[in-house]
mmCIF file with all atom_site columns, C-alpha atoms and ligand atoms in Angstrom:
data_model
loop_
_atom_site.group_PDB
_atom_site.id
_atom_site.type_symbol
_atom_site.label_atom_id
_atom_site.label_alt_id
_atom_site.label_comp_id
_atom_site.label_asym_id
_atom_site.label_entity_id
_atom_site.label_seq_id
_atom_site.pdbx_PDB_ins_code
_atom_site.Cartn_x
_atom_site.Cartn_y
_atom_site.Cartn_z
_atom_site.occupancy
_atom_site.B_iso_or_equiv
_atom_site.pdbx_formal_charge
_atom_site.auth_seq_id
_atom_site.auth_comp_id
_atom_site.auth_asym_id
_atom_site.auth_atom_id
_atom_site.pdbx_PDB_model_num
ATOM   1   C  CA  . MET A 1 1   ? 8.113   -14.281 -10.823 1.00 0.00 ? 141 MET A CA  1
ATOM   2   C  CA  . LYS A 1 2   ? 5.385   -15.467 -8.534  1.00 0.00 ? 142 LYS A CA  1
ATOM   3   C  CA  . THR A 1 3   ? 3.563   -13.268 -6.105  1.00 0.00 ? 143 THR A CA  1
ATOM   4   C  CA  . VAL A 1 4   ? 5.148   -12.912 -2.674  1.00 0.00 ? 144 VAL A CA  1
ATOM   5   C  CA  . GLN A 1 5   ? 3.561   -11.567 0.472   1.00 0.00 ? 145 GLN A CA  1
ATOM   6   C  CA  . PHE A 1 6   ? 4.270   -10.353 3.952   1.00 0.00 ? 146 PHE A CA  1
ATOM   7   C  CA  . THR A 1 7   ? 2.122   -9.709  6.984   1.00 0.00 ? 147 THR A CA  1
ATOM   8   C  CA  . LEU A 1 8   ? 2.054   -6.710  9.243   1.00 0.00 ? 148 LEU A CA  1
ATOM   9   C  CA  . GLN A 1 9   ? 0.327   -5.833  12.483  1.00 0.00 ? 149 GLN A CA  1
ATOM   10  C  CA  . SER A 1 10  ? -1.418  -2.487  12.742  1.00 0.00 ? 150 SER A CA  1
ATOM   11  C  CA  . THR A 1 11  ? -1.670  -0.971  16.212  1.00 0.00 ? 151 THR A CA  1
ATOM   12  C  CA  . GLY A 1 12  ? -4.272  1.759   15.724  1.00 0.00 ? 152 GLY A CA  1
ATOM   13  C  CA  . ARG A 1 13  ? -7.772  2.135   14.336  1.00 0.00 ? 153 ARG A CA  1
ATOM   14  C  CA  . SER A 1 14  ? -6.492  4.357   11.524  1.00 0.00 ? 154 SER A CA  1
ATOM   15  C  CA  . GLN A 1 15  ? -2.796  4.198   10.741  1.00 0.00 ? 155 GLN A CA  1
ATOM   16  C  CA  . LEU A 1 16  ? -0.372  4.582   7.857   1.00 0.00 ? 156 LEU A CA  1
ATOM   17  C  CA  . ILE A 1 17  ? 2.589   2.187   7.918   1.00 0.00 ? 157 ILE A CA  1
ATOM   18  C  CA  . ASP A 1 18  ? 5.642   2.855   5.720   1.00 0.00 ? 158 ASP A CA  1
ATOM   19  C  CA  . ILE A 1 19  ? 6.377   -0.352  3.778   1.00 0.00 ? 159 ILE A CA  1
ATOM   20  C  CA  . THR A 1 20  ? 8.868   1.139   1.276   1.00 0.00 ? 160 THR A CA  1
ATOM   21  C  CA  . ALA A 1 21  ? 11.937  -0.674  2.660   1.00 0.00 ? 161 ALA A CA  1
ATOM   22  C  CA  . ARG A 1 22  ? 10.185  -4.075  2.747   1.00 0.00 ? 162 ARG A CA  1
ATOM   23  C  CA  . VAL A 1 23  ? 8.974   -3.737  -0.848  1.00 0.00 ? 163 VAL A CA  1
ATOM   24  C  CA  . GLN A 1 24  ? 12.428  -2.618  -2.023  1.00 0.00 ? 164 GLN A CA  1
ATOM   25  C  CA  . GLU A 1 25  ? 13.945  -5.667  -0.260  1.00 0.00 ? 165 GLU A CA  1
ATOM   26  C  CA  . MET A 1 26  ? 11.590  -7.896  -2.265  1.00 0.00 ? 166 MET A CA  1
ATOM   27  C  CA  . VAL A 1 27  ? 12.562  -6.185  -5.511  1.00 0.00 ? 167 VAL A CA  1
ATOM   28  C  CA  . THR A 1 28  ? 16.253  -6.667  -4.690  1.00 0.00 ? 168 THR A CA  1
ATOM   29  C  CA  . ALA A 1 29  ? 15.699  -10.325 -3.744  1.00 0.00 ? 169 ALA A CA  1
ATOM   30  C  CA  . SER A 1 30  ? 13.828  -10.992 -7.009  1.00 0.00 ? 170 SER A CA  1
ATOM   31  C  CA  . GLY A 1 31  ? 16.944  -10.237 -9.045  1.00 0.00 ? 171 GLY A CA  1
ATOM   32  C  CA  . ILE A 1 32  ? 14.767  -8.406  -11.578 1.00 0.00 ? 172 ILE A CA  1
ATOM   33  C  CA  . ARG A 1 33  ? 16.489  -5.266  -12.906 1.00 0.00 ? 173 ARG A CA  1
ATOM   34  C  CA  . GLU A 1 34  ? 13.816  -3.780  -15.176 1.00 0.00 ? 174 GLU A CA  1
ATOM   35  C  CA  . GLY A 1 35  ? 10.099  -4.233  -14.727 1.00 0.00 ? 175 GLY A CA  1
ATOM   36  C  CA  . LEU A 1 36  ? 7.016   -3.434  -12.716 1.00 0.00 ? 176 LEU A CA  1
ATOM   37  C  CA  . CYS A 1 37  ? 6.205   -3.909  -9.053  1.00 0.00 ? 177 CYS A CA  1
ATOM   38  C  CA  . THR A 1 38  ? 2.542   -4.274  -8.178  1.00 0.00 ? 178 THR A CA  1
ATOM   39  C  CA  . ILE A 1 39  ? 1.381   -4.015  -4.574  1.00 0.00 ? 179 ILE A CA  1
ATOM   40  C  CA  . PHE A 1 40  ? -2.066  -5.386  -3.768  1.00 0.00 ? 180 PHE A CA  1
ATOM   41  C  CA  . ILE A 1 41  ? -3.954  -5.282  -0.462  1.00 0.00 ? 181 ILE A CA  1
ATOM   42  C  CA  . PRO A 1 42  ? -6.418  -8.212  -0.134  1.00 0.00 ? 182 PRO A CA  1
ATOM   43  C  CA  . HIS A 1 43  ? -8.663  -6.487  2.434   1.00 0.00 ? 183 HIS A CA  1
ATOM   44  C  CA  . THR A 1 44  ? -11.853 -4.406  2.304   1.00 0.00 ? 184 THR A CA  1
ATOM   45  C  CA  . THR A 1 45  ? -11.002 -1.972  5.112   1.00 0.00 ? 185 THR A CA  1
ATOM   46  C  CA  . ALA A 1 46  ? -7.375  -1.231  4.214   1.00 0.00 ? 186 ALA A CA  1
ATOM   47  C  CA  . ALA A 1 47  ? -5.556  0.347   1.266   1.00 0.00 ? 187 ALA A CA  1
ATOM   48  C  CA  . VAL A 1 48  ? -2.166  1.312   -0.136  1.00 0.00 ? 188 VAL A CA  1
ATOM   49  C  CA  . THR A 1 49  ? -0.961  4.741   -1.231  1.00 0.00 ? 189 THR A CA  1
ATOM   50  C  CA  . ILE A 1 50  ? 2.196   6.598   -2.199  1.00 0.00 ? 190 ILE A CA  1
ATOM   51  C  CA  . ASN A 1 51  ? 2.869   9.914   -0.516  1.00 0.00 ? 191 ASN A CA  1
ATOM   52  C  CA  . GLU A 1 52  ? 5.453   11.997  1.293   1.00 0.00 ? 192 GLU A CA  1
ATOM   53  C  CA  . ASP A 1 53  ? 7.619   10.142  3.785   1.00 0.00 ? 193 ASP A CA  1
ATOM   54  C  CA  . ALA A 1 54  ? 9.724   13.105  4.941   1.00 0.00 ? 194 ALA A CA  1
ATOM   55  C  CA  . ASP A 1 55  ? 7.386   15.118  7.178   1.00 0.00 ? 195 ASP A CA  1
ATOM   56  C  CA  . PRO A 1 56  ? 5.242   12.925  9.504   1.00 0.00 ? 196 PRO A CA  1
ATOM   57  C  CA  . ASP A 1 57  ? 2.669   15.733  9.702   1.00 0.00 ? 197 ASP A CA  1
ATOM   58  C  CA  . VAL A 1 58  ? 1.602   14.861  6.138   1.00 0.00 ? 198 VAL A CA  1
ATOM   59  C  CA  . ILE A 1 59  ? 0.399   11.467  7.395   1.00 0.00 ? 199 ILE A CA  1
ATOM   60  C  CA  . ARG A 1 60  ? -1.312  13.029  10.395  1.00 0.00 ? 200 ARG A CA  1
ATOM   61  C  CA  . ASP A 1 61  ? -3.110  15.528  8.124   1.00 0.00 ? 201 ASP A CA  1
ATOM   62  C  CA  . PHE A 1 62  ? -3.998  12.757  5.658   1.00 0.00 ? 202 PHE A CA  1
ATOM   63  C  CA  . LEU A 1 63  ? -5.795  10.694  8.320   1.00 0.00 ? 203 LEU A CA  1
ATOM   64  C  CA  . TYR A 1 64  ? -7.335  13.736  10.010  1.00 0.00 ? 204 TYR A CA  1
ATOM   65  C  CA  . GLU A 1 65  ? -8.880  15.081  6.803   1.00 0.00 ? 205 GLU A CA  1
ATOM   66  C  CA  . LEU A 1 66  ? -9.995  11.627  5.640   1.00 0.00 ? 206 LEU A CA  1
ATOM   67  C  CA  . ASP A 1 67  ? -11.981 11.299  8.891   1.00 0.00 ? 207 ASP A CA  1
ATOM   68  C  CA  . LYS A 1 68  ? -13.791 14.532  7.986   1.00 0.00 ? 208 LYS A CA  1
ATOM   69  C  CA  . ILE A 1 69  ? -14.545 13.417  4.419   1.00 0.00 ? 209 ILE A CA  1
ATOM   70  C  CA  . VAL A 1 70  ? -15.787 10.012  5.650   1.00 0.00 ? 210 VAL A CA  1
ATOM   71  C  CA  . PRO A 1 71  ? -17.000 10.363  9.256   1.00 0.00 ? 211 PRO A CA  1
ATOM   72  C  CA  . TRP A 1 72  ? -17.191 7.262   11.483  1.00 0.00 ? 212 TRP A CA  1
ATOM   73  C  CA  . GLN A 1 73  ? -20.844 7.888   12.329  1.00 0.00 ? 213 GLN A CA  1
ATOM   74  C  CA  . ASP A 1 74  ? -23.183 8.960   9.549   1.00 0.00 ? 214 ASP A CA  1
ATOM   75  C  CA  . GLY A 1 75  ? -26.295 6.824   9.657   1.00 0.00 ? 215 GLY A CA  1
ATOM   76  C  CA  . TYR A 1 76  ? -24.644 3.874   7.894   1.00 0.00 ? 216 TYR A CA  1
ATOM   77  C  CA  . ARG A 1 77  ? -26.618 0.624   7.621   1.00 0.00 ? 217 ARG A CA  1
ATOM   78  C  CA  . HIS A 1 78  ? -23.743 -1.896  7.508   1.00 0.00 ? 218 HIS A CA  1
ATOM   79  C  CA  . MET A 1 79  ? -24.164 -4.051  10.624  1.00 0.00 ? 219 MET A CA  1
ATOM   80  C  CA  . GLU A 1 80  ? -20.452 -4.432  11.326  1.00 0.00 ? 220 GLU A CA  1
ATOM   81  C  CA  . GLY A 1 81  ? -20.211 -0.713  12.103  1.00 0.00 ? 221 GLY A CA  1
ATOM   82  C  CA  . ASN A 1 82  ? -17.149 -0.074  9.944   1.00 0.00 ? 222 ASN A CA  1
ATOM   83  C  CA  . SER A 1 83  ? -18.675 1.437   6.810   1.00 0.00 ? 223 SER A CA  1
ATOM   84  C  CA  . ALA A 1 84  ? -16.297 4.397   6.999   1.00 0.00 ? 224 ALA A CA  1
ATOM   85  C  CA  . ALA A 1 85  ? -13.342 2.006   6.732   1.00 0.00 ? 225 ALA A CA  1
ATOM   86  C  CA  . HIS A 1 86  ? -14.891 0.276   3.690   1.00 0.00 ? 226 HIS A CA  1
ATOM   87  C  CA  . LEU A 1 87  ? -15.397 3.643   1.981   1.00 0.00 ? 227 LEU A CA  1
ATOM   88  C  CA  . LYS A 1 88  ? -11.854 4.797   2.728   1.00 0.00 ? 228 LYS A CA  1
ATOM   89  C  CA  . SER A 1 89  ? -10.481 1.556   1.284   1.00 0.00 ? 229 SER A CA  1
ATOM   90  C  CA  . SER A 1 90  ? -12.209 2.213   -2.032  1.00 0.00 ? 230 SER A CA  1
ATOM   91  C  CA  . LEU A 1 91  ? -11.365 5.922   -2.038  1.00 0.00 ? 231 LEU A CA  1
ATOM   92  C  CA  . ILE A 1 92  ? -7.639  5.339   -1.581  1.00 0.00 ? 232 ILE A CA  1
ATOM   93  C  CA  . GLY A 1 93  ? -7.507  2.056   -3.510  1.00 0.00 ? 233 GLY A CA  1
ATOM   94  C  CA  . VAL A 1 94  ? -6.019  -1.371  -2.866  1.00 0.00 ? 234 VAL A CA  1
ATOM   95  C  CA  . SER A 1 95  ? -3.211  -1.414  -5.433  1.00 0.00 ? 235 SER A CA  1
ATOM   96  C  CA  . GLU A 1 96  ? -0.225  0.597   -6.625  1.00 0.00 ? 236 GLU A CA  1
ATOM   97  C  CA  . GLN A 1 97  ? 2.227   -0.042  -9.438  1.00 0.00 ? 237 GLN A CA  1
ATOM   98  C  CA  . ILE A 1 98  ? 5.809   1.229   -9.443  1.00 0.00 ? 238 ILE A CA  1
ATOM   99  C  CA  . ILE A 1 99  ? 8.422   1.142   -12.222 1.00 0.00 ? 239 ILE A CA  1
ATOM   100 C  CA  . ILE A 1 100 ? 11.660  -0.743  -11.483 1.00 0.00 ? 240 ILE A CA  1
ATOM   101 C  CA  . GLU A 1 101 ? 14.930  0.380   -13.063 1.00 0.00 ? 241 GLU A CA  1
ATOM   102 C  CA  . ASP A 1 102 ? 18.389  -0.931  -12.151 1.00 0.00 ? 242 ASP A CA  1
ATOM   103 C  CA  . SER A 1 103 ? 16.724  -3.041  -9.419  1.00 0.00 ? 243 SER A CA  1
ATOM   104 C  CA  . ARG A 1 104 ? 15.383  0.095   -7.712  1.00 0.00 ? 244 ARG A CA  1
ATOM   105 C  CA  . LEU A 1 105 ? 11.816  1.287   -7.202  1.00 0.00 ? 245 LEU A CA  1
ATOM   106 C  CA  . MET A 1 106 ? 11.590  4.527   -9.202  1.00 0.00 ? 246 MET A CA  1
ATOM   107 C  CA  . LEU A 1 107 ? 9.993   6.530   -6.407  1.00 0.00 ? 247 LEU A CA  1
ATOM   108 C  CA  . GLY A 1 108 ? 10.392  10.299  -6.247  1.00 0.00 ? 248 GLY A CA  1
ATOM   109 C  CA  . THR A 1 109 ? 12.710  11.827  -3.667  1.00 0.00 ? 249 THR A CA  1
ATOM   110 C  CA  . TRP A 1 110 ? 9.914   12.450  -1.166  1.00 0.00 ? 250 TRP A CA  1
ATOM   111 C  CA  . GLN A 1 111 ? 7.742   9.447   -1.946  1.00 0.00 ? 251 GLN A CA  1
ATOM   112 C  CA  . GLY A 1 112 ? 7.164   6.443   0.274   1.00 0.00 ? 252 GLY A CA  1
ATOM   113 C  CA  . ILE A 1 113 ? 4.751   3.506   0.023   1.00 0.00 ? 253 ILE A CA  1
ATOM   114 C  CA  . TYR A 1 114 ? 2.186   3.346   2.808   1.00 0.00 ? 254 TYR A CA  1
ATOM   115 C  CA  . PHE A 1 115 ? -0.057  0.528   3.919   1.00 0.00 ? 255 PHE A CA  1
ATOM   116 C  CA  . CYS A 1 116 ? -3.272  2.247   5.086   1.00 0.00 ? 256 CYS A CA  1
ATOM   117 C  CA  . GLU A 1 117 ? -5.122  0.718   8.034   1.00 0.00 ? 257 GLU A CA  1
ATOM   118 C  CA  . PHE A 1 118 ? -8.686  1.974   8.401   1.00 0.00 ? 258 PHE A CA  1
ATOM   119 C  CA  . ASP A 1 119 ? -10.165 -0.540  10.861  1.00 0.00 ? 259 ASP A CA  1
ATOM   120 C  CA  . GLY A 1 120 ? -7.375  -1.746  13.109  1.00 0.00 ? 260 GLY A CA  1
ATOM   121 C  CA  . PRO A 1 121 ? -5.708  -3.031  15.006  1.00 0.00 ? 261 PRO A CA  1
ATOM   122 C  CA  . ARG A 1 122 ? -5.501  -6.154  12.839  1.00 0.00 ? 262 ARG A CA  1
ATOM   123 C  CA  . THR A 1 123 ? -3.027  -8.527  11.252  1.00 0.00 ? 263 THR A CA  1
ATOM   124 C  CA  . ARG A 1 124 ? -2.884  -7.703  7.536   1.00 0.00 ? 264 ARG A CA  1
ATOM   125 C  CA  . ARG A 1 125 ? -1.416  -9.172  4.357   1.00 0.00 ? 265 ARG A CA  1
ATOM   126 C  CA  . VAL A 1 126 ? 0.393   -7.272  1.616   1.00 0.00 ? 266 VAL A CA  1
ATOM   127 C  CA  . LEU A 1 127 ? 0.840   -9.000  -1.775  1.00 0.00 ? 267 LEU A CA  1
ATOM   128 C  CA  . VAL A 1 128 ? 3.766   -7.979  -3.958  1.00 0.00 ? 268 VAL A CA  1
ATOM   129 C  CA  . ARG A 1 129 ? 4.227   -9.086  -7.554  1.00 0.00 ? 269 ARG A CA  1
ATOM   130 C  CA  . ILE A 1 130 ? 7.387   -8.238  -9.457  1.00 0.00 ? 270 ILE A CA  1
ATOM   131 C  CA  . ASP A 1 131 ? 7.292   -8.696  -13.235 1.00 0.00 ? 271 ASP A CA  1
ATOM   132 C  CA  . SER A 1 132 ? 10.347  -8.442  -15.445 1.00 0.00 ? 272 SER A CA  1
ATOM   133 C  CA  . SER A 1 133 ? 10.440  -6.394  -18.633 1.00 0.00 ? 273 SER A CA  1
ATOM   134 C  CA  . ASP A 1 134 ? 14.103  -7.208  -19.177 1.00 0.00 ? 274 ASP A CA  1
ATOM   135 C  CA  . PHE A 1 135 ? 14.143  -8.257  -22.844 1.00 0.00 ? 275 PHE A CA  1
ATOM   136 C  CA  . SER A 1 136 ? 17.458  -10.098 -22.631 1.00 0.00 ? 276 SER A CA  1
ATOM   137 C  CA  . THR A 1 137 ? 16.003  -12.285 -19.856 1.00 0.00 ? 277 THR A CA  1
ATOM   138 C  CA  . ARG A 1 138 ? 12.800  -12.866 -21.862 1.00 0.00 ? 278 ARG A CA  1
ATOM   139 C  CA  . ASN A 1 139 ? 14.689  -13.861 -25.013 1.00 0.00 ? 279 ASN A CA  1
ATOM   140 C  CA  . THR A 1 140 ? 16.728  -16.337 -23.017 1.00 0.00 ? 280 THR A CA  1
ATOM   141 C  CA  . ALA A 1 141 ? 13.586  -17.808 -21.469 1.00 0.00 ? 281 ALA A CA  1
ATOM   142 C  CA  . ALA A 1 142 ? 11.903  -18.120 -24.868 1.00 0.00 ? 282 ALA A CA  1
ATOM   143 C  CA  . ALA A 1 143 ? 14.890  -19.783 -26.567 1.00 0.00 ? 283 ALA A CA  1
HETATM 144 ZN ZN1 . ZN  B 2 .   ? -17.588 -4.267  7.424   1.00 0.00 ? 359 ZN  B ZN1 1
#
């Protein structure tokens, strides 16, 4: 299957946006039952992570502590003034991979997929690639 994408609009400077339902919709629409879902963020001041989606305080603590690890002002040289956002992007990472079974993302009970905005508000793209590992489908395609 080819790569699909969607856009989202962040509303804050630093923000985590739950994209679990949108990614699951793409998996369902792909018709792929067994395989891998890769999420890739094509930006240098954003990221993607998987973490708890039950208690919103986890997200608040996540962003609060990240600001302490990578402060906004710290004698950075980058002219654009958003070095902290670049660092956070690399620390958290721009891709995640999730196993698909029975057309479902195999996330844990408390896990959700979060787009991480570190230099918003901006319009952002999220790339999603869904690859099949269904051997019956592969054998048919190869025949
Ligand atoms: Zn920059």
